[in-house]
Amino acid sequence: MTSALRGDILPHIIVLSVCFLILAGALILSPADSENPYIRIGGIPLPDTCTFRNLTGLPCPGCGLTRSIVSAMHGDLAMSFTFHRLGLLTLVYVFIQFVYRLGLIFIPRWRPRIVLYGKFLSGGIILLGILFALNWIFVLL
């Protein structure tokens, strides 16, 4: 593998790794529920780690997102929506990114055909960011 090719692939490997960690982590963690509001690893509840909320008392744009994604990965879509309105959409975006990066890295003959989808994914992250901002404003009001 040439140095130039490695430089082109490295960002894709990084994004693929992050997506894999999100998806695998969501499967490993136990979802929160109405009786236990914390996600758990094994039987151990994980603490609330939102620094913004801890400092200001206000929810951040992503508050509840981890619980939402974990719930969605375990099939509880109603609870996922309860924790964060955009959790399921974020999970779908992460999954599509994962599949896209897998194709780019491991199936070179597909690259010319699927590279166009990367532009849609780039636009998708901007749209997702706007939706997060609008959702945050709605939550704060």
Coordinates of C-alpha atoms in Angstrom, one line a residue:
M1 CA 0.0 0.0 0.0
T2 CA 1.5 3.3 -1.0
S3 CA 1.8 6.3 1.3
A4 CA -0.7 8.3 -0.7
L5 CA -3.2 5.5 -0.7
R6 CA -2.8 5.1 3.1
G7 CA -3.4 8.9 3.5
D8 CA -6.6 8.6 1.5
I9 CA -7.8 5.6 3.5
L10 CA -6.8 6.7 7.0
P11 CA -9.7 9.1 7.5
H12 CA -12.1 6.3 6.5
I13 CA -10.5 3.9 8.9
I14 CA -10.9 6.4 11.7
V15 CA -14.6 7.0 10.9
L16 CA -15.2 3.3 10.5
S17 CA -13.6 2.6 13.9
V18 CA -15.6 5.3 15.7
C19 CA -18.8 3.9 14.1
F20 CA -17.9 0.4 15.1
L21 CA -17.3 1.5 18.7
I22 CA -20.6 3.3 18.9
L23 CA -22.5 0.3 17.4
A24 CA -20.7 -2.3 19.5
G25 CA -20.9 -0.2 22.7
A26 CA -24.6 0.2 22.2
L27 CA -25.0 -3.6 22.0
I28 CA -22.8 -4.3 25.0
L29 CA -24.5 -1.7 27.3
S30 CA -27.8 -2.6 28.9
P31 CA -30.5 0.0 28.2
A32 CA -32.1 2.3 30.7
D33 CA -35.7 1.8 31.5
S34 CA -38.5 3.4 33.6
E35 CA -37.2 1.7 36.8
N36 CA -33.5 2.4 36.2
P37 CA -32.7 5.6 34.3
Y38 CA -29.1 4.7 33.9
I39 CA -27.5 2.6 31.2
R40 CA -25.5 -0.3 32.6
I41 CA -22.6 -2.5 31.8
G42 CA -23.4 -5.8 33.3
G43 CA -25.4 -4.9 36.4
I44 CA -23.3 -1.7 37.1
P45 CA -25.1 1.6 36.4
L46 CA -23.0 4.2 34.6
P47 CA -23.1 7.7 36.0
D48 CA -24.5 10.7 34.2
T49 CA -21.5 12.2 32.6
C50 CA -22.9 15.3 30.8
T51 CA -20.5 18.0 31.9
F52 CA -22.7 20.7 30.4
R53 CA -25.7 19.6 32.4
N54 CA -23.6 19.2 35.6
L55 CA -22.2 22.7 35.2
T56 CA -25.3 24.6 34.0
G57 CA -28.3 22.5 35.1
L58 CA -29.5 22.7 31.5
P59 CA -29.5 19.7 29.0
C60 CA -27.0 19.8 26.2
P61 CA -28.0 19.1 22.6
G62 CA -27.0 15.5 23.0
C63 CA -28.4 14.8 26.5
G64 CA -30.1 11.4 26.4
L65 CA -28.5 10.4 23.1
T66 CA -26.5 7.5 24.5
R67 CA -29.5 6.1 26.3
S68 CA -31.6 6.6 23.2
I69 CA -29.1 4.8 20.9
V70 CA -28.6 1.9 23.4
S71 CA -32.4 1.5 23.7
A72 CA -32.8 1.5 19.9
M73 CA -30.0 -1.1 19.4
H74 CA -31.9 -3.3 21.9
G75 CA -35.1 -2.9 20.0
D76 CA -37.0 -0.5 22.3
L77 CA -37.8 2.3 19.8
A78 CA -40.4 3.9 22.0
M79 CA -38.0 4.3 24.9
S80 CA -35.3 5.4 22.5
F81 CA -37.6 8.3 21.3
T82 CA -38.3 9.1 24.9
F83 CA -34.7 9.6 25.8
H84 CA -33.8 11.7 22.7
R85 CA -35.9 12.5 19.6
L86 CA -33.0 12.2 17.2
G87 CA -31.4 9.0 18.7
L88 CA -32.8 6.6 16.1
L89 CA -32.0 8.9 13.2
T90 CA -28.4 9.3 14.6
L91 CA -28.1 5.5 14.9
V92 CA -29.3 5.1 11.3
Y93 CA -26.7 7.7 10.2
V94 CA -23.9 5.9 12.1
F95 CA -24.9 2.6 10.6
I96 CA -24.9 4.0 7.1
Q97 CA -21.5 5.6 7.7
F98 CA -20.2 2.2 8.9
V99 CA -21.4 0.4 5.8
Y100 CA -20.2 3.1 3.5
R101 CA -16.7 3.1 5.1
L102 CA -16.5 -0.7 5.0
G103 CA -17.3 -0.6 1.3
L104 CA -14.7 2.1 0.6
I105 CA -11.9 0.4 2.5
F106 CA -12.5 -3.3 1.8
I107 CA -14.2 -3.4 -1.6
P108 CA -12.0 -1.2 -3.8
R109 CA -13.9 -2.0 -7.0
W110 CA -17.0 -0.4 -5.4
R111 CA -15.2 2.9 -4.7
P112 CA -16.1 4.7 -7.9
R113 CA -19.8 3.8 -7.5
I114 CA -20.2 4.6 -3.8
V115 CA -18.0 7.7 -3.5
L116 CA -21.0 9.8 -4.5
Y117 CA -22.9 8.6 -1.4
G118 CA -20.1 10.2 0.7
K119 CA -21.4 13.6 -0.5
F120 CA -24.9 12.7 0.7
L121 CA -23.4 11.6 4.0
S122 CA -21.5 14.9 4.3
G123 CA -24.7 16.8 3.7
G124 CA -26.5 14.5 6.1
I125 CA -24.2 15.4 9.0
I126 CA -25.0 19.1 8.4
L127 CA -28.7 18.4 8.4
L128 CA -28.3 16.3 11.5
G129 CA -26.5 19.2 13.2
I130 CA -29.3 21.6 12.3
L131 CA -31.9 19.1 13.6
F132 CA -29.9 18.8 16.9
A133 CA -29.8 22.6 17.2
L134 CA -33.6 22.9 16.6
N135 CA -34.4 20.1 19.0
W136 CA -32.2 21.7 21.7
I137 CA -34.1 25.0 21.2
F138 CA -37.4 23.1 21.5
V139 CA -36.2 21.3 24.7
L140 CA -35.0 24.6 26.3
L141 CA -38.3 26.3 25.6

